[in-house]
Short mmCIF file of C-alpha atoms in Angstrom, two decimals:
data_model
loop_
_atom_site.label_atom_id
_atom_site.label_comp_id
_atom_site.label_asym_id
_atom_site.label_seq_id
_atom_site.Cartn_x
_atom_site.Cartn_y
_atom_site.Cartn_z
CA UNK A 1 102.60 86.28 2.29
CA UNK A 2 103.40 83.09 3.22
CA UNK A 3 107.02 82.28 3.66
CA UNK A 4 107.65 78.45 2.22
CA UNK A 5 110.33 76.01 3.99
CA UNK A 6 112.07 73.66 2.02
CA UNK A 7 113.46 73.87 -1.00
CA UNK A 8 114.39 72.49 -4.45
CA UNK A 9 117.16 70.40 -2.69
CA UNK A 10 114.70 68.50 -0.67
CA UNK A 11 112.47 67.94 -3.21
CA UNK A 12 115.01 66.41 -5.55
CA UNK A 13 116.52 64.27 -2.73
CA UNK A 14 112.61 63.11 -1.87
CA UNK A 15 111.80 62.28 -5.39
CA UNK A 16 114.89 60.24 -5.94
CA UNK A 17 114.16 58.23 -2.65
CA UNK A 18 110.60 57.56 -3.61
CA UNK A 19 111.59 56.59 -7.44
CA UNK A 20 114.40 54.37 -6.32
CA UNK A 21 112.22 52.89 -4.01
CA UNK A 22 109.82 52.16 -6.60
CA UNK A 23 112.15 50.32 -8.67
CA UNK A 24 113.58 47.93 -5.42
CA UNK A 25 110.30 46.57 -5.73
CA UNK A 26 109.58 46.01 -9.15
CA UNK A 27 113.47 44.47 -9.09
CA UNK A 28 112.24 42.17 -6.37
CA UNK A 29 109.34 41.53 -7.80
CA UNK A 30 110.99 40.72 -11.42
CA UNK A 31 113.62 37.78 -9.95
CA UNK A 32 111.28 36.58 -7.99
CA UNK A 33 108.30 35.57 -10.52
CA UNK A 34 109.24 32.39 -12.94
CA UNK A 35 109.93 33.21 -16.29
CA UNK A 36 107.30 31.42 -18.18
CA UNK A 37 108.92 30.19 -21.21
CA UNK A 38 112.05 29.59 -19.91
CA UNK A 39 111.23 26.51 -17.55
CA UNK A 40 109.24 24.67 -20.00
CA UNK A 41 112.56 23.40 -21.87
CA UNK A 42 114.02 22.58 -18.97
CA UNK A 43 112.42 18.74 -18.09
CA UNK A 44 112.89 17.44 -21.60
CA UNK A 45 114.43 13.83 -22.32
CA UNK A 46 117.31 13.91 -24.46
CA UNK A 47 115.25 10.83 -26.63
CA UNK A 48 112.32 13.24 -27.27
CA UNK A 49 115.36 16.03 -28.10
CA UNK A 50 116.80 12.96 -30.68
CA UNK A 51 113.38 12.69 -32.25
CA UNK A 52 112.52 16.12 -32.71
CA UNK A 53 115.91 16.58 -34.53
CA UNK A 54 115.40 13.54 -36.73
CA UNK A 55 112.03 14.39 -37.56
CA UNK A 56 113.19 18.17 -38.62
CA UNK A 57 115.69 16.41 -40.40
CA UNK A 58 113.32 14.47 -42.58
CA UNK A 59 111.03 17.53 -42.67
CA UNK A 60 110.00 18.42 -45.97
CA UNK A 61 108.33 21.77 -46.21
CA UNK A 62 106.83 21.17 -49.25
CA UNK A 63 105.08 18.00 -48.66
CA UNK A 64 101.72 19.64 -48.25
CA UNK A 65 102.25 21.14 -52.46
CA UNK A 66 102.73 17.25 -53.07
CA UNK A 67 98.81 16.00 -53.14
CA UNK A 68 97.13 13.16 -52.13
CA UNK A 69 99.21 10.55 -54.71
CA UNK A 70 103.37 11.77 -53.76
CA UNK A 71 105.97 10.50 -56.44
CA UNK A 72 106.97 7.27 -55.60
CA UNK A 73 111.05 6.60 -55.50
CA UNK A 74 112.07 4.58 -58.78
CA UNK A 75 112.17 0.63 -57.51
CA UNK A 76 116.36 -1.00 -57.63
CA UNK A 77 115.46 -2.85 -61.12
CA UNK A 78 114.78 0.30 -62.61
CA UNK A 79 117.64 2.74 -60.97
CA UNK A 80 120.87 2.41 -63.58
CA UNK A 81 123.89 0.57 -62.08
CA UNK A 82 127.11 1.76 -62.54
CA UNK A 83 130.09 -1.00 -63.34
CA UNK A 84 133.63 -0.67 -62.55
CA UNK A 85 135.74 -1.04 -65.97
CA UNK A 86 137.69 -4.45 -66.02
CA UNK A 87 141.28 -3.70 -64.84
CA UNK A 88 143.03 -6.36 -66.42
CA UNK A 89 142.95 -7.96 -69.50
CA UNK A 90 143.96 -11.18 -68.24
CA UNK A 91 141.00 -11.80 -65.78
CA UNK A 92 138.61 -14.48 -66.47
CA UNK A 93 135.32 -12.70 -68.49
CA UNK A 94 132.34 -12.31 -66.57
CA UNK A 95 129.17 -13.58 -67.27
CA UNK A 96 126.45 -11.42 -68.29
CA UNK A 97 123.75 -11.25 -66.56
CA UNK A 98 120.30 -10.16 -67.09
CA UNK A 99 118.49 -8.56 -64.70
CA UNK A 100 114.78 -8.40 -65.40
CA UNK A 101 112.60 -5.28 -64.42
CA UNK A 102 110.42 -5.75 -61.43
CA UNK A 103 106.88 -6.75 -61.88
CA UNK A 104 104.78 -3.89 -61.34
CA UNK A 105 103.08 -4.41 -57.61
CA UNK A 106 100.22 -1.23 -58.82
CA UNK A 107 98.12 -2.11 -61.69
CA UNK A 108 95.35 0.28 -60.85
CA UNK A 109 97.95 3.31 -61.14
CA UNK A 110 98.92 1.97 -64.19
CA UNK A 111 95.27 2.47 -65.55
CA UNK A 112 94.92 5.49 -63.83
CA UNK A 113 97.83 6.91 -65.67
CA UNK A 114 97.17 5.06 -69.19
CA UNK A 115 93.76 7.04 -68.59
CA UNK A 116 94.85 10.25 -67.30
CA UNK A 117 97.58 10.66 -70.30
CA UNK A 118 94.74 11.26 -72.26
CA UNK A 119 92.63 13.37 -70.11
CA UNK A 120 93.06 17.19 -69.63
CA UNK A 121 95.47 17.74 -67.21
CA UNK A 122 93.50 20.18 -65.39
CA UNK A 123 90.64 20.21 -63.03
CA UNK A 124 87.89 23.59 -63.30
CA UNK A 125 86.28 25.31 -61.14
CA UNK A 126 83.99 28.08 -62.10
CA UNK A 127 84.13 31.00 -58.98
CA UNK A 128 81.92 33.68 -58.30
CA UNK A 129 83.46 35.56 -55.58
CA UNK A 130 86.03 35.81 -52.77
CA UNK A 131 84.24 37.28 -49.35
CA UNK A 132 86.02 38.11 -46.29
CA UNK A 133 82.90 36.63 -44.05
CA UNK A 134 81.20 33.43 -44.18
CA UNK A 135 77.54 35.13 -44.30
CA UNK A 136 78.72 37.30 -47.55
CA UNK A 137 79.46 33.87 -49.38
CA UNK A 138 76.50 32.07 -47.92
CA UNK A 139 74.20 35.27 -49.14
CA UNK A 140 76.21 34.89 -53.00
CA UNK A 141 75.60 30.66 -53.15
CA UNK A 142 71.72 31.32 -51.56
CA UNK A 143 71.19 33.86 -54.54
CA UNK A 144 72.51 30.70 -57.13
CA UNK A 145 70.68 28.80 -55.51
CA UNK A 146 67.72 30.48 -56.12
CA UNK A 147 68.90 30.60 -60.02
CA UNK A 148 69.15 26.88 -59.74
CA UNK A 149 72.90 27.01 -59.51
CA UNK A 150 74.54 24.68 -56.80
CA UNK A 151 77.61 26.17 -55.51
CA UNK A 152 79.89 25.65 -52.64
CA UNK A 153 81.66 27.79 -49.69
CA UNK A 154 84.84 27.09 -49.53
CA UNK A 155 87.44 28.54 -46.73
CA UNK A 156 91.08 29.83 -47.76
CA UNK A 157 93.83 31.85 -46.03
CA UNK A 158 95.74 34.13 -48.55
CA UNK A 159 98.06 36.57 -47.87
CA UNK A 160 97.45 36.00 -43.98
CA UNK A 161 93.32 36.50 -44.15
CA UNK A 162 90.46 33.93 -44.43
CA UNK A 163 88.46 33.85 -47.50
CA UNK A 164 85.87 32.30 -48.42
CA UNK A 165 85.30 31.71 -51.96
CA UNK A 166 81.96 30.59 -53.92
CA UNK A 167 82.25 27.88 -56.33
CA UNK A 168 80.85 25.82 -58.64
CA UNK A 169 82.85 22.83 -59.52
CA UNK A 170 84.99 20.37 -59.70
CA UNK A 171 84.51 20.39 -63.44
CA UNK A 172 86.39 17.76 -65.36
CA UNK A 173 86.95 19.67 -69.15
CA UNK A 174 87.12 22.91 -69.92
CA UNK A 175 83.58 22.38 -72.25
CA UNK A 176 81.77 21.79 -68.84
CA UNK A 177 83.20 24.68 -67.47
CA UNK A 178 82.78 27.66 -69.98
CA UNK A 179 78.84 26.09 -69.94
CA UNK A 180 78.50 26.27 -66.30
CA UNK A 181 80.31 30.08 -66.55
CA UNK A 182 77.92 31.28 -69.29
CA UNK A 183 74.83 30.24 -67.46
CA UNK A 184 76.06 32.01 -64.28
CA UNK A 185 76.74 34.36 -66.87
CA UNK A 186 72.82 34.71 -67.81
CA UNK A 187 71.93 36.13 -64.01
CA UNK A 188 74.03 38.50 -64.54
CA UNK A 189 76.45 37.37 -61.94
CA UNK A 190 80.32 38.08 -63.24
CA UNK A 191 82.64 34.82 -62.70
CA UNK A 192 86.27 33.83 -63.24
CA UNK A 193 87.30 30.31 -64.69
CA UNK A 194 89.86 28.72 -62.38
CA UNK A 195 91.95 26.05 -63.24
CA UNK A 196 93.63 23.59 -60.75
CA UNK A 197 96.60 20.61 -61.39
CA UNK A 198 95.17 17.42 -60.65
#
């Protein structure tokens, strides 16, 4: 038999030399390597600080649910003006004055809106399908387009995912669109009627 030398001692006492030895390097190594994302901050002018912080303050993070046409802010001639009550009944009257409303600088959105007041509010869009890959939708509208149906591919992210959705549309009334559903309808294709705020 063989006798063995050494013991448990020694092997502890080795293992804790070699692991602490380990971890004097990786500590060296650590302070010694730039932090990446730390230094980047660093070199910026307090003006490009200022303008950051203005333009978060004016940040609006609904501006994309606006559209293309925002709201425009009410003009001064049309924005009610608040008097202060006369304080004493002794003071001279003052004139009135009357302040005519501005003359409006937009005619076209006048007509727009004179026109769309009596339009549908809505805009349709008759959809086939939502794919999770571009050549799954492209297969779907090259199928309706072999019916004679032009549709289009368009891409969305919901719920974190792209996905692209066949369509047919913009349709202006609802008339247009239950026709265009019912002949998608006859090749036995299922689609949903979407409707979309102008």
């Amino acid at each position: 038999m063989h006798q063995q030398r050494g013991g448990t001692f020694l092997g502890f006492v080795l293992g804790l030399v070699a692991g602490l030895a380990i971890a004097l390097i990786v500590a060296v190594y650590v302070t010694k390597v730039p932090v990446p994302f730390l230094d980047r901050g660093a070199n910026r002018p307090s003006d490009q600080d200022a303008a950051e912080s203005k333009k978060n303050k004016d940040w609006d993070p609904n501006a994309p649910l606006y559209g293309k046409n925002p709201a425009r802010a009410a003009s001064a001639a049309e924005q009610v003006v608040s008097t202060a009550a006369n304080p004493a009944s002794d003071a001279k009257p003052v004139a009135n004055v009357e302040v005519k409303p501005a003359v409006n600088a937009d005619p076209l959105g006048d007509l727009l809106k004179t026109k769309d007041a009596s339009a549908d509010p809505f805009v349709y869009f008759v959809q086939v399908g939502a794919y999770r890959t571009n050549e799954d939708a492209e297969s779907q509208r090259a199928k309706l387009s072999l019916a004679g149906i032009e549709t289009k591919v368009s891409e969305r992210e919901q719920a974190g995912r792209v996905v692209y959705r066949v369509r047919l549309g913009p349709l202006q009334t609802r008339a247009e669109a239950d026709a265009a559903k019912a002949k998608i309808a006859a090749t036995g294709i299922d689609a949903a009627l979407v409707r979309v705020q102008r």
